[in-house]
PDB file of C-alpha atoms (C1' of nucleotides) in Angstrom:
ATOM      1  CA  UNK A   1      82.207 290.967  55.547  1.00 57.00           C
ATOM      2  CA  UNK A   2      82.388 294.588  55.113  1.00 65.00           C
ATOM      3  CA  UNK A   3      84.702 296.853  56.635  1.00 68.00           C
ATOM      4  CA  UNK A   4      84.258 298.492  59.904  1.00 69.00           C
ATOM      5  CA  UNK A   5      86.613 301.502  60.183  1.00 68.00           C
ATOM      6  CA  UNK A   6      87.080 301.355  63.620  1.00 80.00           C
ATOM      7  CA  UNK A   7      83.256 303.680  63.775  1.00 94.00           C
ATOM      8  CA  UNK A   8      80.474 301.578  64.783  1.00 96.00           C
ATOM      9  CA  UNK A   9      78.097 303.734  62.865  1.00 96.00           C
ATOM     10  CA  UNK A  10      79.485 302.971  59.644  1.00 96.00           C
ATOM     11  CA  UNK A  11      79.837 299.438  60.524  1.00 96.00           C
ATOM     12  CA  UNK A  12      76.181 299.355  61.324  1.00 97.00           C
ATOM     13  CA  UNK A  13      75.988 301.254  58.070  1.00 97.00           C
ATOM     14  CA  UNK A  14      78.438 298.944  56.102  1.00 96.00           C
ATOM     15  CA  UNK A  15      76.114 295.981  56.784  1.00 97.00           C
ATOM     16  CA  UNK A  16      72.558 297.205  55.431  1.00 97.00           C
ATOM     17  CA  UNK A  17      74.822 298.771  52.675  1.00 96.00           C
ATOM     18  CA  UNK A  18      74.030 296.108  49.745  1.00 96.00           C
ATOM     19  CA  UNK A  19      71.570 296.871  47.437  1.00 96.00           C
ATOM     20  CA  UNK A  20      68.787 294.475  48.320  1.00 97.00           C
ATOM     21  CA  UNK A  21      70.205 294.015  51.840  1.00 98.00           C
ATOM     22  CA  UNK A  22      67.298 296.461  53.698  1.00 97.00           C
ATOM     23  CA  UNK A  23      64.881 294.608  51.508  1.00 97.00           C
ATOM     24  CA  UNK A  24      65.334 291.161  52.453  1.00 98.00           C
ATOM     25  CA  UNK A  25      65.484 291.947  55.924  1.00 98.00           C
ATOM     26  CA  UNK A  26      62.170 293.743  55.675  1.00 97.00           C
ATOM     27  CA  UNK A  27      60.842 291.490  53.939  1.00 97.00           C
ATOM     28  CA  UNK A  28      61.819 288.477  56.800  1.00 98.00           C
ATOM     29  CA  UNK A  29      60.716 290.801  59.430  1.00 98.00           C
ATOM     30  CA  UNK A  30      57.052 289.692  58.396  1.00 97.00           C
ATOM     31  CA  UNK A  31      57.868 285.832  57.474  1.00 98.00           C
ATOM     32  CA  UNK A  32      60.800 283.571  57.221  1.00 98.00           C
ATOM     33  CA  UNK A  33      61.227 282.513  53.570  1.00 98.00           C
ATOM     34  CA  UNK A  34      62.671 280.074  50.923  1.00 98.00           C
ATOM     35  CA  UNK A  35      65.210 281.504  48.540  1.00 98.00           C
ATOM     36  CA  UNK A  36      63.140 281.093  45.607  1.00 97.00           C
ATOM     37  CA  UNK A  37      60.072 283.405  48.274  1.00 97.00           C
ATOM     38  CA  UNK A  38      63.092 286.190  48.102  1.00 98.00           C
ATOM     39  CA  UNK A  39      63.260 285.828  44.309  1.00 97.00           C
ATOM     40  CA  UNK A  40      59.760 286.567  43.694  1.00 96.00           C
ATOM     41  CA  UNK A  41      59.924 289.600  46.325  1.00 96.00           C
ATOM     42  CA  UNK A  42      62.809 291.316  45.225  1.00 96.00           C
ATOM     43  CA  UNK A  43      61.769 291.755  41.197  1.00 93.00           C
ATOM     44  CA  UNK A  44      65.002 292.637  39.176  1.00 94.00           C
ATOM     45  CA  UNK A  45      67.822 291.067  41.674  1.00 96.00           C
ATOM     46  CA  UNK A  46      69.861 287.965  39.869  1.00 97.00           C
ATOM     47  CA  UNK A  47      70.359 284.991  41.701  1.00 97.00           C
ATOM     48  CA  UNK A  48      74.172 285.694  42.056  1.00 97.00           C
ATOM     49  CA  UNK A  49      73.568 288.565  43.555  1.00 98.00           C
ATOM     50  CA  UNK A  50      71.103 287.502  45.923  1.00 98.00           C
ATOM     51  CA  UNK A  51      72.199 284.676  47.180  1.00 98.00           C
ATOM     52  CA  UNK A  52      75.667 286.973  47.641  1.00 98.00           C
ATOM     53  CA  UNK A  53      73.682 289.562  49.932  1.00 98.00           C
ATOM     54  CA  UNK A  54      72.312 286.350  51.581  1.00 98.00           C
ATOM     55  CA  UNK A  55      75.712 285.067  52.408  1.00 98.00           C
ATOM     56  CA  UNK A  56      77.495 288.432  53.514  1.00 97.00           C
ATOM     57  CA  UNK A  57      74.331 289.389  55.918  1.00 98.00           C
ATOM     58  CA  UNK A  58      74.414 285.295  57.346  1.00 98.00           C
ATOM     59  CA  UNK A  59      78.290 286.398  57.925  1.00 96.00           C
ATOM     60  CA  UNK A  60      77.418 289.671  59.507  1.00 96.00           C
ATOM     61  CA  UNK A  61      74.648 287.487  61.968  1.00 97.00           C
ATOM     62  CA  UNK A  62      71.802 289.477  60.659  1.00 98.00           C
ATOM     63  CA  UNK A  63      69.791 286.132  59.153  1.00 98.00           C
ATOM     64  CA  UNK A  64      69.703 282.480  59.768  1.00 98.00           C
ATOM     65  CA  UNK A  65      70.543 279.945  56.911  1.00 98.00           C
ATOM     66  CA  UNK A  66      68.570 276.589  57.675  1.00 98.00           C
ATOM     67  CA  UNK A  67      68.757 273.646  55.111  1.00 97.00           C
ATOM     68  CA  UNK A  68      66.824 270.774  55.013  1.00 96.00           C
ATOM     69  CA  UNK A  69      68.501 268.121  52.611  1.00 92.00           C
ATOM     70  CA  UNK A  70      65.426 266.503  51.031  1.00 92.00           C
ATOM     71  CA  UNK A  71      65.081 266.306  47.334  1.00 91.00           C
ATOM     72  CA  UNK A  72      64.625 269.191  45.930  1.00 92.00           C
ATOM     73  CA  UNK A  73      66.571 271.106  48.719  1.00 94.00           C
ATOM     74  CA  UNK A  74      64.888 273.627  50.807  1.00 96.00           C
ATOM     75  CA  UNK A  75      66.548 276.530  52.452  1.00 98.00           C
ATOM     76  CA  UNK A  76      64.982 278.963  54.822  1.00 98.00           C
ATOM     77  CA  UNK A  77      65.931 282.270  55.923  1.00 98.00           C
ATOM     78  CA  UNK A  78      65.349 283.982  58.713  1.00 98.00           C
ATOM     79  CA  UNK A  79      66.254 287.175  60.849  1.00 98.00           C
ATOM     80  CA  UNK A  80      68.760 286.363  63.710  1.00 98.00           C
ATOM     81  CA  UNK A  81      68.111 288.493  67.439  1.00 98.00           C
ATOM     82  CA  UNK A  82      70.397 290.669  65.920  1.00 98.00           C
ATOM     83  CA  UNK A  83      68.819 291.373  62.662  1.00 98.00           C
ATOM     84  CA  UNK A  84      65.218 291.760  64.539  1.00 98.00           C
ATOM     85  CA  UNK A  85      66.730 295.014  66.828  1.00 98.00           C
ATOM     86  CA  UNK A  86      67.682 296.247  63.609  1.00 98.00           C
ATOM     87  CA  UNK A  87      63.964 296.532  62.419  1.00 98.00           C
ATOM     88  CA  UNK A  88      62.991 299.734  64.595  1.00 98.00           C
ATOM     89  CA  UNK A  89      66.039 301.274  63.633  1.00 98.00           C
ATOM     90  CA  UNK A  90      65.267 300.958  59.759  1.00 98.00           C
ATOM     91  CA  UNK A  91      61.871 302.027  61.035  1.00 97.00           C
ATOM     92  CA  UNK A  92      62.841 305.297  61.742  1.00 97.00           C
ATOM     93  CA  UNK A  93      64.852 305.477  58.864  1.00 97.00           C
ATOM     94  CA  UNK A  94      61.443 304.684  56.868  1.00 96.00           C
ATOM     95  CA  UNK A  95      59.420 308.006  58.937  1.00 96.00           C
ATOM     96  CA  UNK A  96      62.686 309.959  58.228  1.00 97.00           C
ATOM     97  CA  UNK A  97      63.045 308.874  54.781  1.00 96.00           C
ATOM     98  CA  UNK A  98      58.980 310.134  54.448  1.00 95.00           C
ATOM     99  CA  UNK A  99      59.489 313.724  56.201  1.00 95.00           C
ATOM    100  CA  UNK A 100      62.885 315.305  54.529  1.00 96.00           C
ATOM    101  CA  UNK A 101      63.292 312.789  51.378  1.00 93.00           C
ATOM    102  CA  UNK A 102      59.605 313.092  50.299  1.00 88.00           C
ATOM    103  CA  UNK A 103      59.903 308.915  49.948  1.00 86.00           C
ATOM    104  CA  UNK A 104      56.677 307.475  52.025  1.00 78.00           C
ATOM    105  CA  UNK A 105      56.818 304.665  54.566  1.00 65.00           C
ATOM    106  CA  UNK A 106      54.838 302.003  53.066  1.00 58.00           C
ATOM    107  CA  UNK A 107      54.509 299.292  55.794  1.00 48.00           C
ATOM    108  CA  UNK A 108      51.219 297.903  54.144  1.00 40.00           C
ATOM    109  CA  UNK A 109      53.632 297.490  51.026  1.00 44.00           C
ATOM    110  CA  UNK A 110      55.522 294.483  51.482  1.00 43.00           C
ATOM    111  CA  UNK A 111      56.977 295.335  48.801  1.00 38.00           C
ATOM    112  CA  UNK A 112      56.076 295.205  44.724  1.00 31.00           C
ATOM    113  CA  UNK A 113      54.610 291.833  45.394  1.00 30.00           C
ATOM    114  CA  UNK A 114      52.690 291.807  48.870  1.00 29.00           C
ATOM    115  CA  UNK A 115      52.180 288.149  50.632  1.00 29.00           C
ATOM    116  CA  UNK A 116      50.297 287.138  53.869  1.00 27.00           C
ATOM    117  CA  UNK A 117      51.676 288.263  56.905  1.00 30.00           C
ATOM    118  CA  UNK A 118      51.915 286.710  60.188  1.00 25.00           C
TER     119      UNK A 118
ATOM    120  CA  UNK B   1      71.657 312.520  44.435  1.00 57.00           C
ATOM    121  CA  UNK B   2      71.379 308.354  44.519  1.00 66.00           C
ATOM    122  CA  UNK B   3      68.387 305.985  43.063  1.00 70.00           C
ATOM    123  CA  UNK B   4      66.003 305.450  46.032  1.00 69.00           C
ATOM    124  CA  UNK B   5      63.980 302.999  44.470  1.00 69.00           C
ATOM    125  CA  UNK B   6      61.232 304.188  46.101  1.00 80.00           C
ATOM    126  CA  UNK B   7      61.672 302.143  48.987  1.00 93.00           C
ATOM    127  CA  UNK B   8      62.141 304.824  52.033  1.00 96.00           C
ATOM    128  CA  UNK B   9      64.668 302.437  53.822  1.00 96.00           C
ATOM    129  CA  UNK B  10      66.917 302.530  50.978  1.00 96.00           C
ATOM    130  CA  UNK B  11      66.779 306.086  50.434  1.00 96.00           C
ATOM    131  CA  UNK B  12      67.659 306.793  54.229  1.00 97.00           C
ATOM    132  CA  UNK B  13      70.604 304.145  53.822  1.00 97.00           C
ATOM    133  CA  UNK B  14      72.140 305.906  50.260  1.00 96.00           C
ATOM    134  CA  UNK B  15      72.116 309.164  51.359  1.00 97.00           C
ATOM    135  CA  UNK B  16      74.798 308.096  54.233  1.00 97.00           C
ATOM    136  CA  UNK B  17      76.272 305.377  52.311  1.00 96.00           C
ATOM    137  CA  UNK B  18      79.008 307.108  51.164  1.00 96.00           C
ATOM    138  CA  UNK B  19      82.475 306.142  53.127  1.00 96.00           C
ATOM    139  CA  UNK B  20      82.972 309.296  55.140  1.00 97.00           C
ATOM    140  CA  UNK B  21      79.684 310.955  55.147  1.00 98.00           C
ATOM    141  CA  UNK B  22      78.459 309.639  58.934  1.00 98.00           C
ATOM    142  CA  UNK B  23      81.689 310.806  59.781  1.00 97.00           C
ATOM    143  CA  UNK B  24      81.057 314.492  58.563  1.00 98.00           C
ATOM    144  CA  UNK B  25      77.583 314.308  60.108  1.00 98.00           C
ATOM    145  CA  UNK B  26      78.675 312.987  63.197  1.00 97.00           C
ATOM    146  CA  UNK B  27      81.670 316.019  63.402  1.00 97.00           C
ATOM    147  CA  UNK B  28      79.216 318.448  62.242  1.00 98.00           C
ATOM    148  CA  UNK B  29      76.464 317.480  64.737  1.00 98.00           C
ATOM    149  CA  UNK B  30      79.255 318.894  67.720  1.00 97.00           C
ATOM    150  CA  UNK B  31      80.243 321.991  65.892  1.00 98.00           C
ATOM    151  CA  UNK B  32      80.162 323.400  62.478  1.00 98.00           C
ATOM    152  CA  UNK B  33      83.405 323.116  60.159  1.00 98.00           C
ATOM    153  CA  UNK B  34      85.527 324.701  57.527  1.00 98.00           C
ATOM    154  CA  UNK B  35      86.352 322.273  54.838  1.00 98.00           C
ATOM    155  CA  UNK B  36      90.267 322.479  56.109  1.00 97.00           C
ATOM    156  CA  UNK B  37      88.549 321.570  59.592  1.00 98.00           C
ATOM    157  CA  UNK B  38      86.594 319.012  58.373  1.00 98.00           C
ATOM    158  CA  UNK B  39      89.782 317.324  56.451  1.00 97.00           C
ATOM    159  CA  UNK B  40      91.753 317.649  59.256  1.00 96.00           C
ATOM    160  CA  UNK B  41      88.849 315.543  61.333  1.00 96.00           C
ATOM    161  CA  UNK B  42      88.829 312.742  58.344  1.00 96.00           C
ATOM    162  CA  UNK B  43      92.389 311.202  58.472  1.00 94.00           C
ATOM    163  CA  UNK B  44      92.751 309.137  55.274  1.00 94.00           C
ATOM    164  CA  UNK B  45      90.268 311.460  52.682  1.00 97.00           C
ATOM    165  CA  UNK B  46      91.676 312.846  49.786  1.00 97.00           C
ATOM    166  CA  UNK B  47      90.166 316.745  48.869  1.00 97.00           C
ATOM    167  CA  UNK B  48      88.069 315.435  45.607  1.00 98.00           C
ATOM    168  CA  UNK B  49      86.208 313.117  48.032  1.00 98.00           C
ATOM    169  CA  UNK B  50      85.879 315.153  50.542  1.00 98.00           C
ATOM    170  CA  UNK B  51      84.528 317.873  48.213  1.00 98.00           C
ATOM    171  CA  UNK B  52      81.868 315.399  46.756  1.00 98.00           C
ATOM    172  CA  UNK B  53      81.097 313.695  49.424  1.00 98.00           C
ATOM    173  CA  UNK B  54      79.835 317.346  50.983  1.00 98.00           C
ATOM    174  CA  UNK B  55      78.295 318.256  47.557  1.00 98.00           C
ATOM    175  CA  UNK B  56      76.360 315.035  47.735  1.00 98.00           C
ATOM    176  CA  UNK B  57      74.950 315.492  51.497  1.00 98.00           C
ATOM    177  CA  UNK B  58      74.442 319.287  50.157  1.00 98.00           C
ATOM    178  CA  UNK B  59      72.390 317.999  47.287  1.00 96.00           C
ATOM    179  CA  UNK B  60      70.495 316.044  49.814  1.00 97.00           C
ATOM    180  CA  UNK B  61      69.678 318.560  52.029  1.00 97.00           C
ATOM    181  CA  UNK B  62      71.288 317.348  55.294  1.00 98.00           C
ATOM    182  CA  UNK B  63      74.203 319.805  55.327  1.00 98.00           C
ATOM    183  CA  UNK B  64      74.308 323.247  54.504  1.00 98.00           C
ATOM    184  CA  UNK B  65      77.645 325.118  52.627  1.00 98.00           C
ATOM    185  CA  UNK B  66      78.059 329.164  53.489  1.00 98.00           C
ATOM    186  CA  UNK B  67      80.392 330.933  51.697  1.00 97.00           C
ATOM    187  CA  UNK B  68      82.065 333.830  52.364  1.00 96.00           C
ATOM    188  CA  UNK B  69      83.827 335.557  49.877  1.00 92.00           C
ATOM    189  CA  UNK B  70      86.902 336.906  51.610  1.00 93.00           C
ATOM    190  CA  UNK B  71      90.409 336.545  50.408  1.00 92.00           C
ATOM    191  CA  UNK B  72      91.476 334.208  51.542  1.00 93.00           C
ATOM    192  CA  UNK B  73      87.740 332.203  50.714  1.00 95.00           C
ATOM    193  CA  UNK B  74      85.997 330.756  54.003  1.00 97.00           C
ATOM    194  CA  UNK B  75      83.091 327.639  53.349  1.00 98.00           C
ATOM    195  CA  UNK B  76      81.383 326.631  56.450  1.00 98.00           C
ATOM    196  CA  UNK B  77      79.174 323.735  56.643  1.00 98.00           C
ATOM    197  CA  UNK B  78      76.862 323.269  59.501  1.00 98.00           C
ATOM    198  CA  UNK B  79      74.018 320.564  59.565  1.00 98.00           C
ATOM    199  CA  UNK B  80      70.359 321.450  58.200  1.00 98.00           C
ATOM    200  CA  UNK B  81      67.576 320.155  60.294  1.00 98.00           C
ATOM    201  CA  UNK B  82      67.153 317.131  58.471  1.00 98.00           C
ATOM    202  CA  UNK B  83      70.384 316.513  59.039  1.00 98.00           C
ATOM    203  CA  UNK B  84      70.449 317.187  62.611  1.00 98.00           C
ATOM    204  CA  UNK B  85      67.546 314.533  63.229  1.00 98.00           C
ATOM    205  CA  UNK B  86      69.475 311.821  61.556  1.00 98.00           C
ATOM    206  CA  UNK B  87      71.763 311.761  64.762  1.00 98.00           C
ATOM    207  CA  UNK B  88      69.539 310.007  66.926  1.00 98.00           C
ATOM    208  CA  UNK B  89      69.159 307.601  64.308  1.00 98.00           C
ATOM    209  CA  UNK B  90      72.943 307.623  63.597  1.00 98.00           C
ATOM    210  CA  UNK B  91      73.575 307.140  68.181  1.00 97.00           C
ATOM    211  CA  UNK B  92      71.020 303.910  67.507  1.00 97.00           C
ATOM    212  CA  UNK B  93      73.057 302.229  64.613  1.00 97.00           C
ATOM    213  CA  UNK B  94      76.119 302.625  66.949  1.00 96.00           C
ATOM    214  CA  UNK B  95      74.405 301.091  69.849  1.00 96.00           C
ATOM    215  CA  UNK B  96      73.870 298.385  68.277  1.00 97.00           C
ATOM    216  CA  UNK B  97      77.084 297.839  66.524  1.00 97.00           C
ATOM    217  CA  UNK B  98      78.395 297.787  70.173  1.00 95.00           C
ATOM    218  CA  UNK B  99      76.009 295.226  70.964  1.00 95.00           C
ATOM    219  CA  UNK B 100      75.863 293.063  67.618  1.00 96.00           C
ATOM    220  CA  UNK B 101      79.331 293.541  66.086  1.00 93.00           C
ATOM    221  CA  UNK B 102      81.881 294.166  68.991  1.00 88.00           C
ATOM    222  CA  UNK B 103      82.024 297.324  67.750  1.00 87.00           C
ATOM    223  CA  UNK B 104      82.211 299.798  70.595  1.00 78.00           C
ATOM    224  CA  UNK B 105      80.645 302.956  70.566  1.00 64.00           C
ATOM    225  CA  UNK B 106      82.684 306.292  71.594  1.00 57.00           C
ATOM    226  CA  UNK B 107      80.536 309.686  71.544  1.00 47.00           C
ATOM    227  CA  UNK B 108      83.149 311.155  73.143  1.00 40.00           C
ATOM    228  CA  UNK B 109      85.902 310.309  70.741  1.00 44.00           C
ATOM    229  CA  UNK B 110      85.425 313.091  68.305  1.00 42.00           C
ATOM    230  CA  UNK B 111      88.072 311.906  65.735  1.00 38.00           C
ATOM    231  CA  UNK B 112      87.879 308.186  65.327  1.00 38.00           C
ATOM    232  CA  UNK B 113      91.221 306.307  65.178  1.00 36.00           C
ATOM    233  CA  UNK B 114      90.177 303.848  62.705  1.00 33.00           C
ATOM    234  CA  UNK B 115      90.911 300.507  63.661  1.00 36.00           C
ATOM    235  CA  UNK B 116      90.281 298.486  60.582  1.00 34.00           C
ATOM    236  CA  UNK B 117      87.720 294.906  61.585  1.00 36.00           C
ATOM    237  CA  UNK B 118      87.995 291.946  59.327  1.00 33.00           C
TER     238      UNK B 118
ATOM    239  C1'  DC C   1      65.594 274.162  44.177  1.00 91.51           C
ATOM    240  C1'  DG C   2      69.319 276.705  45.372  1.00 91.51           C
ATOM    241  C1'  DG C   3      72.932 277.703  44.234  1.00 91.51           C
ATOM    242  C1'  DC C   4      78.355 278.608  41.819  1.00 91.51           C
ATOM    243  C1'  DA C   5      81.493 280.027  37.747  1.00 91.51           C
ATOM    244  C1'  DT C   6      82.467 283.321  34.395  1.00 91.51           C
ATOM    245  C1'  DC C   7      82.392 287.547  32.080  1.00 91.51           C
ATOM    246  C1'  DC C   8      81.308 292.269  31.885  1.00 91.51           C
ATOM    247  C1'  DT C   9      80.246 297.203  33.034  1.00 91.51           C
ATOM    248  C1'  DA C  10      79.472 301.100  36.121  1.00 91.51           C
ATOM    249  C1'  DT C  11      81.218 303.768  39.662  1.00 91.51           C
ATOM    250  C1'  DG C  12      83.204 304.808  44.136  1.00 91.51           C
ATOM    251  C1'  DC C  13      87.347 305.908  45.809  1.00 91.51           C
ATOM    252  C1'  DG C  14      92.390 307.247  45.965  1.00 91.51           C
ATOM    253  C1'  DA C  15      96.629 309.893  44.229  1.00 91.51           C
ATOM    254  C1'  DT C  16      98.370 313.652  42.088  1.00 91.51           C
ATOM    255  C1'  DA C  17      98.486 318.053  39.910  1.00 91.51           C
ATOM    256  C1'  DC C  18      96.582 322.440  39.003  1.00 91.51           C
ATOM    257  C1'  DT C  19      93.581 326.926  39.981  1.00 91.51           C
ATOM    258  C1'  DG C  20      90.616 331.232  41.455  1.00 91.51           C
TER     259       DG C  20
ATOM    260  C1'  DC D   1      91.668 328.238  51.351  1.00 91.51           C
ATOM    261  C1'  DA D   2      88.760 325.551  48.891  1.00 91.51           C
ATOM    262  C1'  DG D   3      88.272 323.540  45.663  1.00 91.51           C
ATOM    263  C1'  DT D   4      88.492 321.251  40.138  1.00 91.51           C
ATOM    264  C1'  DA D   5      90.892 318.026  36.480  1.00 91.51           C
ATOM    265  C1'  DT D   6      92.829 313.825  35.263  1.00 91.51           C
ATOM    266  C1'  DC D   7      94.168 309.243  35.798  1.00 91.51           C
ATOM    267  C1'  DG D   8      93.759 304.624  37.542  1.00 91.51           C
ATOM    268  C1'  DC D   9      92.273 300.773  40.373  1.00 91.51           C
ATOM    269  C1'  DA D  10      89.106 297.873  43.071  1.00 91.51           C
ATOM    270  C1'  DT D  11      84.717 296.305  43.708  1.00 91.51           C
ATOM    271  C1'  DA D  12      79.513 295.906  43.523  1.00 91.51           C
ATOM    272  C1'  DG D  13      76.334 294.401  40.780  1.00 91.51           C
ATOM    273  C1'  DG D  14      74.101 292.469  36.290  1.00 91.51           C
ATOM    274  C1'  DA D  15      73.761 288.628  32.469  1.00 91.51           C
ATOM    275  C1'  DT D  16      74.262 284.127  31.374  1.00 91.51           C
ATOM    276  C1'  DG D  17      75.254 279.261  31.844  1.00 91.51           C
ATOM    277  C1'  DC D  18      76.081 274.945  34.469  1.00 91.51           C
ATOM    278  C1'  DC D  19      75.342 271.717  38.444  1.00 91.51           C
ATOM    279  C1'  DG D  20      74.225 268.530  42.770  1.00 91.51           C
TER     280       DG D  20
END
DNA sequence: CGGCATCCTATGCGATACTG
DNA sequence: CAGTATCGCATAGGATGCCG
């Protein structure tokens, strides 16, 4: 868990800070999905590191960690309550990001590798 | 100026990522400040920081630097537009800390006694 | 399949000293 | 007053390998 400061916009901040954090909750904003679903969305991120992000946004209540013990395992992720209000707000960090950064929201774009949608 | 990796989210999220820079937005959304003013606002921040930290929102467009070359030197930094319509987005993110992560907001508290959280 | 353990590098940040 | 220059540490993240 990340360090708040006592300022509740950096703690908001402080918990979409990790690299790939944004992404994966994007990306389960559309669809809940398997660890190795995440892999194959987020081209270039290690497993370390990605199951790390995983871990520190399950701490900060932003996803849900489900495992089903079968052989192989499965583990789902999905967004928490909390993680879904977060969605408009990275929303309008997407149309800001398009106006004064020049970057363009890309909703269609589920990213590099697009899946179905619900 | 940070990697954006062309993912509009992300860009939004580095260009306030750095550890005081909602801070100086959020000060300099109220009232425009020297760079003595602005130190005195940030308890804690060392002048190289502080110095980059402003060069990095300059180079990003959401704060603007005036000089004037007087003797003794005054620098005034004041928020550009851009900048100024990153506050709404900045009052939502502290919303929802104060709903999500305990974390209250305080829009009248215009210097922030940190109080350190986990 | 979904992870840890280990090693490594890049860099953000802090402390201090100096300057135009 | 408003910065730079230098040093040093802590940490995020990447590469690789092993495991239940």
């Amino acid at each position: 868990m990340k360090e708040h400061f006592g300022c509740p916009i950096q703690a908001t901040s402080n918990v979409i800070a990790g690299k790939w954090k944004v992404l994966i909750l994007w990306h389960l904003s559309f669809a809940s999905s398997r660890f190795s679903e995440l892999r194959g969305l987020l081209p270039g991120v290690s497993e370390k590191v990605l199951a790390a992000q995983l871990r520190e946004l399950e701490e900060d209540r932003l996803v849900i960690r489900t495992i089903t013990q079968t052989v192989p395992p499965r583990v789902d992720y999905r967004l928490s309550p909390a993680g879904e209000e977060l969605i408009p707000i990275m929303r309008k960090m997407c149309e800001w990001a398009g106006v004064h950064l020049g970057v363009l929201p890309n909703f269609t774009q589920r990213s590099i590798g697009a899946v179905g949608s619900k």
